[in-house]
Each structure stands twice: as structure tokens, then as C-alpha cells.
Amino acid sequence: MDLIPQHGRTRFSKLKAAVLIFAALSFYGCLELPDEPGAPPEIDNISVYVKQKGVSDSSVLKISPMDSATLKVSVHPRQYRDELSFEWYNNTKLLGKGKSYTIKALSSKDKIPTQLKIYDPLGSERSISFKIILNTPPRMLSITSPAAGDTLYGHFETAFLFKWNAYDDDISYGDELRYTLVIDKNRFELGPLTDIRQSGLEPGEHSTYVVVTDSYGDRDSIAPQKFFIIDTLGSLP
Amino acid sequence: MTFRIAFFPVLFALLFIACTNSDDFLYDESDSTPISIAASLSLEHDTTTKQGKTASIYPYDTVAFMAEITPSRSIRMRESYWTLDGETWAYEFSFRSCIPKPGRHTVAFILVDNFGDTLSDTLQLWVGNPPVLDENLIIPLPNTQRIPPEKGISFAWNAYDPDFIYKLHYHFTLLATDKETILDTILDDAHLVYRLPLNPLESYSWQVTAYNEIGMQSAKTINGSFYTEGVDNEAGIIGSIKTSGFGSKKTSKMMDISVTVIDSNGEAIAIDTISGASNSMISFQKKPLPPGDYRVVAKALNFSDFQPDTAVIQLRPAEVYNIPTLYLNDVFPPTIVSIPAQDTLSLADTLYFIVKDNGDSLDLDDINISFDGKAITDGVTLKNDTLAVPLADASKSTIFRILTITGVDLSSNTGKKAFYITPTEEWFECNSDTMLYKNEILELFIKDTNPYGFEPDSFFYDIYTNDQPSAFHADSSYHSFKVTFSAFPLSSNIVRSGIRYKNGITKWKQWTVLRIFVERRANE
């Protein structure tokens, strides 16, 4: 004889299961604590980098104003990138929205972003300020002395003039040019000098070139050009 | 009853407390001893050397760190330790260590006293390596010719800080031919443009030394030089003349030097006279000159001992020829001659010599005299090149002896001469050179003094006018006889006195009688 009726046993099991489910749900609910209201997503880093002519620059954000360039956003971890929205500002003026912004060639300064605002789906906001450096690379124009193929007359101790020209659009904005003169295999760091007189050249064929470097590390040079020295010994008047 | 039992102990306790000087247990500031600490460092291994608070050191330099605690290290304290850039470093009061990492470092000594108060003292150290200066890659290279004097000149050099921490600066000097400073400045950049005009056909030199921010100097110094261009292809000469001996402290004499430039046709186109040169190195300069082949002759004018020197050069257009040093060398040693101009001399109280040098007169310090191996200095005099050597104290000898005189001139040329001093063996004494007046009688004598004990046999007197000497038998060791004025027929009469010993040895002496044809007066 059963002391407990069958249907009563079934009812007890259901109650027991309901209690267990309730307890499990409560426990799970306790584990899934909601984010603090207003806290940003767990994003390690958001940074801006620039890409011009296929070359990315995330350090000094330097571009040439003569060519178009694209500003891009780098987000880490990457999976948040698509959940965020971006706005590009020049000071308070909104220039555009999106994960990238294209700076057109010869853009005026007010068309170049200085700030990026990032929004998450909950409307939280973060901003990054940055400065895009517009730098025109220097151009090495020519070595005027000795000209390519020149013949110079002298000897080992004769001072020969080395003179060159370079140009940089940013000179008027405070950019400075520095030169490295290479005579044969000897490199001379000359700072801003654009002409020197040097001896120590044996009669025969020599080559020289100059490398110009601006304040932002952009550089240019021209191909080595040859010149010749003939000793004047014995050709006294 | 209970009250009584309790009352008396309480009363006793109160009285005891009242009698006790409780002030002893109060804090009195005047009784306290302040604690102070001082940290210092020393770069030497010996801590007694100069101590300080800051230093610039090389990596791995050993530095001694010392902490002083007042009143003493034995005070009660909780702990003491050293920190390096904020990190605990050492626990000793004094210790030695090094800091290998270049840069600025702060070392602190920290003491926590018994009450928990913290005292600290800090030291600053700058660690680095000296700048590296490339003395080869410079502009312009040494001895560069034809720098335009009016267009300015650019200098450039390479240097770097091996630690890549410190900025460098440079001490730059530009000097003219005569070492006059044209520019002396400190630069932050490794280049300089000097734009002021320079003189044509001149020699200039420049120097650069690099320093880092902590005052360390580069191991190398750039020593550059260049020559400026001449106008219209005119050339120039610079050079120097070195004279041996001159310029030393031993002489105050000055040399007159001529520098003659002779062209390829043998014509002297320029003669410069440098008067009163008193230095061993004399500089000269000759410009402008047309380019061509030349001989440059330097000659000492007032010292014949100094040999002239010649340089053969080729002057290129607009260039300066730096003639290698011309040498005016005295190659002749001093000459030493005796007054009778003989090398064999008789011993005398004083002997006289002529010691002469055409380069310069000698001092007594330049002359060494040695007689029979012993130096003679006492009584020696030198006047107008005449050297007097007293030998009065020199004992007589029966053998030849050597008197050596050595003279050294300013150019270290050594003249040495040996003289033979004849033996002073005296066999006998007799008359010496004398004057005989008309009214006088001369007593001729011979006294045997031979040191060998030989017995005299005869004495001789030979006035050269006679064919045979007068001979007298020797009865003793002494003999004399008198002659009158008429016995001497000549105004100067050579007389020989002689002695013959019984063993056959005969010795002679010669002397002179000057006949005076007046009568001697009483006061003569």
C-alpha cells in the first residue's frame, strides 16, 4: 500500500522542479550583473591614423598637402569598431561622419579634422584630439658647383666650391632644411649650410650628391653626379 | 575600622606623590638632541678627498657614498637606507658602488628615527660618456688652400653623444698666423659660417672641442688649418727658422737673420732681415710673390758658426707655400789654444789659454778643466776669451801630466783639447832670466838638488859667446862665482848652466841676461 498517493507524488516533483528552476534563474540573474549606467564599452584603445599614397602613419600624423589623404580610426578590440559611430570635427565644426575621413589635396586648414568624437550604441561619447601635420617634403633642386661633368683644376690641398639648391614649400612656416653632403664615400653633416669649400681630392674622377632633410624627417636627394680634377702642377705660367 | 585602614595608605600615597618632582617626567625641549643627516659622495677611492653633493661620472665609475648622522650613528633609529631613483639601493651608512646607466640619477639617504620621523638627504649624479668628435671628417680639411678671403668660410664637423641623451656644444676658436684669436665662441651646432673678411695669403688655424651637457669633454680635438687665396694669382711664403741654442735661458744674445728669396734666374727678389731674434723658433712671411720656382735662404748674420739653410720651393698661383722649418745650426765647437800656441807646456803658477766660440762667447759654466784627472775650478777666470788656470797648488812631478780643457757652446757643440805639462824634475837650481845694469856684478850659482843622491863632479857656465863652457870641479853641492857687466857682450845673452855627475849624467838649464847700459840707481 502506497502511503503517498501517486498524483500527490507528481505534484511534489513539479513543485520541486519549479523551485530549482527559480533558484537557477535567480543565480544566473545574479551572475549577469548589468553594466554601470553610462560606462563606456570595454574598449582598450581608439586612435587615429593617416594613410596617404598607401603609407600609414599613426605616430606624427604627417601628410603632404599636395595629395589627398585618408584619416582612419583604429579600435581595439576590433569587434567594437562596427558598433561605434564617429564624427570628425574641426574645432566645433562637424566635417563628416564615418570610420574614415578623406582630406582632399590642397585642402584648407579648416577642412582638416582636429577632433574625433566616438559614440557607442547607448549614446556614450568619447573624443580624441589630434593634429594633422601638413608637411611638404623638401626638393633637392641641383648641385650648382661642381656641375655634373665639371672639370676642376687644382690639387689635393686646393679648396673646391660645393654649392647646391633645395626648396621646401614650408620654409615660410618655420620648416628648416638640413643637408648631408656626400663626396665620394665621405658623408658630411652640414646643418643648414648650402655651400662649403673642401679640399682633400686627388686628381681623377669623383662623385658627389646632397641629401636634404626637413624638420619632419622628409628628405630628398639627387643622383650622384661626377666631376673631374686635374692637377695644375707643372702648368705654372 | 575599614575607613581607618584605607585612610592611611591613601594619605601616604598622596604625600609621596606630592614630594616627588614630577617635572622630571615632563618633556623639556632643551634636554632633547636634534638629529640631522648629511649625505655626500666622493669620486676618489680615498674618502678623504673632496666630497660633494653632485658629480658627473662615467658609467661604471666607482663612487663612494657616505652618510653622516648627528649626533652619532649609534642613536636609536628604526631604519636607514639609500635609494637610487626612488628604489631602495643599499643599507650601509657608507658604501661604494657604480651607476652604469647613463642619465641623471638621484641618490637619497633616508633615516627613520625612533619616533617614526623621516629624515633624508639627496645627491645628484649625471652619468654619461664623453662626446665623440670625428677629427677626420671636417670641412675644410687641414692645409686647405685658396679659401677666398672676402667670401666667408664655412666650417663643419661631425660629433655625437654615445649615450643619445645629452645635447652637445662646441668650443670653437679661429686663430691667425700670429696666433691672434679672431673668434672664440661656444656653439650648439656642429657648423659655423665666418663671414667677416680675412687677409689674403694668410695662414689660419681653427680648433673645435666638443662638450656634453654635464661638462664632459671629447677625447679628441679638431685641429684644422687653411690658407687664404691671393689676389690676381699672387702667391706667398710662410715659414719658420729654428736656431740651435738660441732661446735658452743661458744667453741673452740675439741673432740677426736674413731671409733671401731667389728666383729661378738666380736673382734675389726679396731680402728680409729679422733683427734681434732671441727665440729658437722664428716665423717669417713673404708676400705677394709671383708664382714660380724659388730658393729661400736663411742665414745668421752675426754668428759665423751658424750654417745657412736653403729650401727649394714651387709657388702655385694664389697659394701660400708653408716652408718646412729652416735650421740655422752651429756646427763648430769652441776652439781652445794655449797662449804660447803649444800643446806641451811647462808647469807654471798660472797657465793661460784662449777659449773662443764664434757662435757665442762661453761662460765659465761652459768650461771644464781637468788636470791629472782632477777637476780644477778654484781660481779659474775667463775674461775676453782668455782662460787663466792656476796650477800653483799642483805638486811637482817627474812625469808628463795632462791638462784637459772642455768647452761647450749653446748648441751643445763640444770642443776638447789636451795639453801636456812637462815634468818638473829639478836636478839643480841656478840663475833665472835677469837684467844686469852697467854698474852691477852678477853672481852665477849652481846648487845641486838631484833627488837621486848622485854626486856632482863638475859645474859648467856657458855664455854663448864662448866656444867652451867654463868648468869647475865640484867640491860640494854648491858653487858660485861673480862676473861683471863686461862678461856679457850682447844686449841679450843666453847663458847655460850645467852640472855633470860622477856617473856621467849631465844636465843643463838655459837662462837669459839682458844687459842694461845704464847704472842702476839706488831706488830701482
Tab-separated table of N, CA and C in Angstrom, chain A residues 153-160 178 181 183 186-193 195-201 231-234 236-237, chain B residues 137-148 151-152 154-158 189-193 291-293 314-317 319:
chain	number	residue	atom	x	y	z
A	153	TYR	N	90.363	72.364	-61.641
A	153	TYR	CA	91.824	72.381	-61.704
A	153	TYR	C	92.388	72.687	-60.321
A	154	GLY	N	93.247	71.837	-59.893
A	154	GLY	CA	93.833	72.036	-58.570
A	154	GLY	C	94.567	70.783	-58.151
A	155	HIS	N	94.781	70.674	-56.870
A	155	HIS	CA	95.497	69.510	-56.347
A	155	HIS	C	94.881	69.115	-55.017
A	156	PHE	N	95.551	68.260	-54.274
A	156	PHE	CA	94.966	67.674	-53.064
A	156	PHE	C	94.567	68.723	-52.036
A	157	GLU	N	95.314	69.845	-51.989
A	157	GLU	CA	95.032	70.847	-50.954
A	157	GLU	C	94.197	72.016	-51.465
A	158	THR	N	93.816	71.969	-52.719
A	158	THR	CA	93.034	73.082	-53.264
A	158	THR	C	91.596	72.997	-52.771
A	159	ALA	N	91.060	74.134	-52.350
A	159	ALA	CA	89.664	74.184	-51.920
A	159	ALA	C	88.768	74.296	-53.146
A	160	PHE	N	87.824	73.373	-53.260
A	160	PHE	CA	86.839	73.434	-54.344
A	160	PHE	C	85.483	73.785	-53.751
A	178	ARG	N	68.090	70.676	-43.581
A	178	ARG	CA	69.459	70.298	-43.217
A	178	ARG	C	70.016	69.438	-44.339
A	181	LEU	N	76.169	66.335	-47.261
A	181	LEU	CA	76.955	66.330	-48.498
A	181	LEU	C	77.773	65.045	-48.537
A	183	ILE	N	80.735	63.328	-50.623
A	183	ILE	CA	81.777	63.432	-51.647
A	183	ILE	C	82.465	62.083	-51.691
A	186	ASN	N	82.549	59.883	-48.483
A	186	ASN	CA	82.604	60.622	-47.217
A	186	ASN	C	81.341	61.454	-47.039
A	187	ARG	N	80.668	61.246	-45.900
A	187	ARG	CA	79.433	61.977	-45.617
A	187	ARG	C	79.733	63.104	-44.640
A	188	PHE	N	79.300	64.285	-44.985
A	188	PHE	CA	79.487	65.453	-44.118
A	188	PHE	C	78.114	65.999	-43.749
A	189	GLU	N	77.820	65.980	-42.444
A	189	GLU	CA	76.575	66.572	-41.961
A	189	GLU	C	76.795	68.076	-41.851
A	190	LEU	N	76.055	68.852	-42.612
A	190	LEU	CA	76.370	70.274	-42.737
A	190	LEU	C	75.311	71.185	-42.148
A	191	GLY	N	74.289	70.625	-41.497
A	191	GLY	CA	73.268	71.508	-40.962
A	191	GLY	C	72.622	72.295	-42.090
A	192	PRO	N	72.438	73.585	-41.894
A	192	PRO	CA	71.728	74.370	-42.913
A	192	PRO	C	72.635	74.940	-44.007
A	193	LEU	N	73.934	74.601	-43.975
A	193	LEU	CA	74.855	75.201	-44.942
A	193	LEU	C	74.488	74.766	-46.364
A	195	ASP	N	76.621	75.856	-49.002
A	195	ASP	CA	77.856	75.824	-49.776
A	195	ASP	C	79.034	75.701	-48.824
A	196	ILE	N	80.016	74.979	-49.258
A	196	ILE	CA	81.257	74.831	-48.479
A	196	ILE	C	82.413	74.766	-49.480
A	197	ARG	N	83.607	74.887	-48.945
A	197	ARG	CA	84.793	74.665	-49.769
A	197	ARG	C	85.592	73.562	-49.118
A	198	GLN	N	85.923	72.580	-49.908
A	198	GLN	CA	86.601	71.422	-49.361
A	198	GLN	C	87.781	71.022	-50.241
A	199	SER	N	88.807	70.510	-49.572
A	199	SER	CA	89.982	70.012	-50.297
A	199	SER	C	90.072	68.509	-50.056
A	200	GLY	N	91.247	67.954	-50.247
A	200	GLY	CA	91.437	66.534	-49.999
A	200	GLY	C	91.035	65.651	-51.160
A	201	LEU	N	90.968	66.202	-52.345
A	201	LEU	CA	90.540	65.428	-53.508
A	201	LEU	C	91.730	65.196	-54.429
A	231	ASP	N	95.307	68.050	-61.874
A	231	ASP	CA	96.332	68.749	-61.105
A	231	ASP	C	97.006	69.789	-61.989
A	232	THR	N	97.168	70.976	-61.443
A	232	THR	CA	97.784	72.062	-62.212
A	232	THR	C	99.293	72.061	-62.090
A	233	LEU	N	99.855	71.117	-61.333
A	233	LEU	CA	101.302	71.104	-61.146
A	233	LEU	C	102.005	71.002	-62.498
A	234	GLY	N	102.927	71.868	-62.700
A	234	GLY	CA	103.668	71.852	-63.964
A	234	GLY	C	103.091	72.787	-64.992
A	236	LEU	N	102.565	75.965	-64.455
A	236	LEU	CA	102.755	77.319	-63.950
A	236	LEU	C	103.050	78.278	-65.089
A	237	PRO	N	102.643	79.522	-64.938
A	237	PRO	CA	102.911	80.488	-66.021
A	237	PRO	C	104.406	80.751	-66.155
B	137	LEU	N	86.549	63.802	-40.532
B	137	LEU	CA	85.509	64.306	-41.425
B	137	LEU	C	85.210	65.753	-41.063
B	138	ILE	N	86.061	66.634	-41.496
B	138	ILE	CA	85.881	68.051	-41.184
B	138	ILE	C	85.955	68.867	-42.458
B	139	ILE	N	85.348	70.009	-42.403
B	139	ILE	CA	85.387	70.953	-43.533
B	139	ILE	C	85.830	72.302	-42.997
B	140	PRO	N	86.864	72.911	-43.561
B	140	PRO	CA	87.732	72.361	-44.589
B	140	PRO	C	88.789	71.436	-43.984
B	141	LEU	N	89.305	70.538	-44.810
B	141	LEU	CA	90.362	69.647	-44.343
B	141	LEU	C	91.629	70.448	-44.024
B	142	PRO	N	92.510	69.913	-43.198
B	142	PRO	CA	93.736	70.653	-42.856
B	142	PRO	C	94.552	71.036	-44.091
B	143	ASN	N	95.142	72.216	-44.017
B	143	ASN	CA	96.029	72.742	-45.063
B	143	ASN	C	95.312	73.071	-46.367
B	144	THR	N	94.015	73.288	-46.289
B	144	THR	CA	93.283	73.660	-47.499
B	144	THR	C	93.780	75.012	-48.010
B	145	GLN	N	94.000	75.067	-49.311
B	145	GLN	CA	94.498	76.290	-49.956
B	145	GLN	C	93.352	77.022	-50.646
B	146	ARG	N	93.600	78.279	-50.911
B	146	ARG	CA	92.749	79.100	-51.773
B	146	ARG	C	91.338	79.314	-51.216
B	147	ILE	N	91.235	79.530	-49.920
B	147	ILE	CA	89.940	79.951	-49.370
B	147	ILE	C	89.776	81.437	-49.677
B	148	PRO	N	88.726	81.810	-50.395
B	148	PRO	CA	88.556	83.241	-50.725
B	148	PRO	C	88.434	84.077	-49.453
B	151	LYS	N	84.823	86.107	-49.035
B	151	LYS	CA	83.502	85.494	-49.212
B	151	LYS	C	83.048	84.691	-47.997
B	152	GLY	N	83.801	84.755	-46.938
B	152	GLY	CA	83.426	83.975	-45.761
B	152	GLY	C	83.865	82.538	-45.907
B	154	SER	N	83.001	78.459	-44.416
B	154	SER	CA	82.129	77.560	-43.660
B	154	SER	C	82.960	76.469	-43.009
B	155	PHE	N	82.674	76.212	-41.752
B	155	PHE	CA	83.314	75.115	-41.022
B	155	PHE	C	82.230	74.096	-40.657
B	156	ALA	N	82.554	72.844	-40.745
B	156	ALA	CA	81.605	71.800	-40.336
B	156	ALA	C	82.378	70.602	-39.831
B	157	TRP	N	81.772	69.899	-38.875
B	157	TRP	CA	82.408	68.712	-38.297
B	157	TRP	C	81.315	67.771	-37.809
B	158	ASN	N	81.695	66.575	-37.478
B	158	ASN	CA	80.731	65.574	-37.015
B	158	ASN	C	81.048	65.196	-35.571
B	189	ASP	N	75.596	74.094	-32.585
B	189	ASP	CA	75.560	73.298	-33.810
B	189	ASP	C	76.976	72.980	-34.269
B	190	ALA	N	77.062	71.891	-35.030
B	190	ALA	CA	78.373	71.427	-35.477
B	190	ALA	C	78.760	72.084	-36.799
B	191	HIS	N	78.500	73.353	-36.885
B	191	HIS	CA	78.905	74.086	-38.089
B	191	HIS	C	78.958	75.565	-37.759
B	192	LEU	N	79.686	76.281	-38.576
B	192	LEU	CA	79.824	77.731	-38.368
B	192	LEU	C	80.170	78.372	-39.697
B	193	VAL	N	79.571	79.512	-39.950
B	193	VAL	CA	79.949	80.308	-41.118
B	193	VAL	C	80.558	81.598	-40.604
B	291	PRO	N	103.848	83.526	-58.931
B	291	PRO	CA	104.055	82.077	-58.908
B	291	PRO	C	105.348	81.711	-59.627
B	292	GLY	N	105.980	80.640	-59.220
B	292	GLY	CA	107.213	80.217	-59.880
B	292	GLY	C	108.089	79.402	-58.941
B	293	ASP	N	109.302	79.119	-59.437
B	293	ASP	CA	110.262	78.343	-58.650
B	293	ASP	C	111.205	79.294	-57.901
B	314	GLN	N	108.206	75.572	-54.955
B	314	GLN	CA	107.459	75.953	-56.152
B	314	GLN	C	106.170	76.632	-55.706
B	315	LEU	N	106.007	77.868	-56.050
B	315	LEU	CA	104.827	78.636	-55.644
B	315	LEU	C	103.746	78.500	-56.697
B	316	ARG	N	102.588	77.973	-56.271
B	316	ARG	CA	101.455	77.858	-57.181
B	316	ARG	C	100.648	79.156	-57.148
B	317	PRO	N	99.911	79.418	-58.187
B	317	PRO	CA	99.129	80.661	-58.228
B	317	PRO	C	98.147	80.751	-57.063
B	319	GLU	N	98.395	80.654	-54.014
B	319	GLU	CA	98.548	79.784	-52.853
B	319	GLU	C	99.662	80.273	-51.932
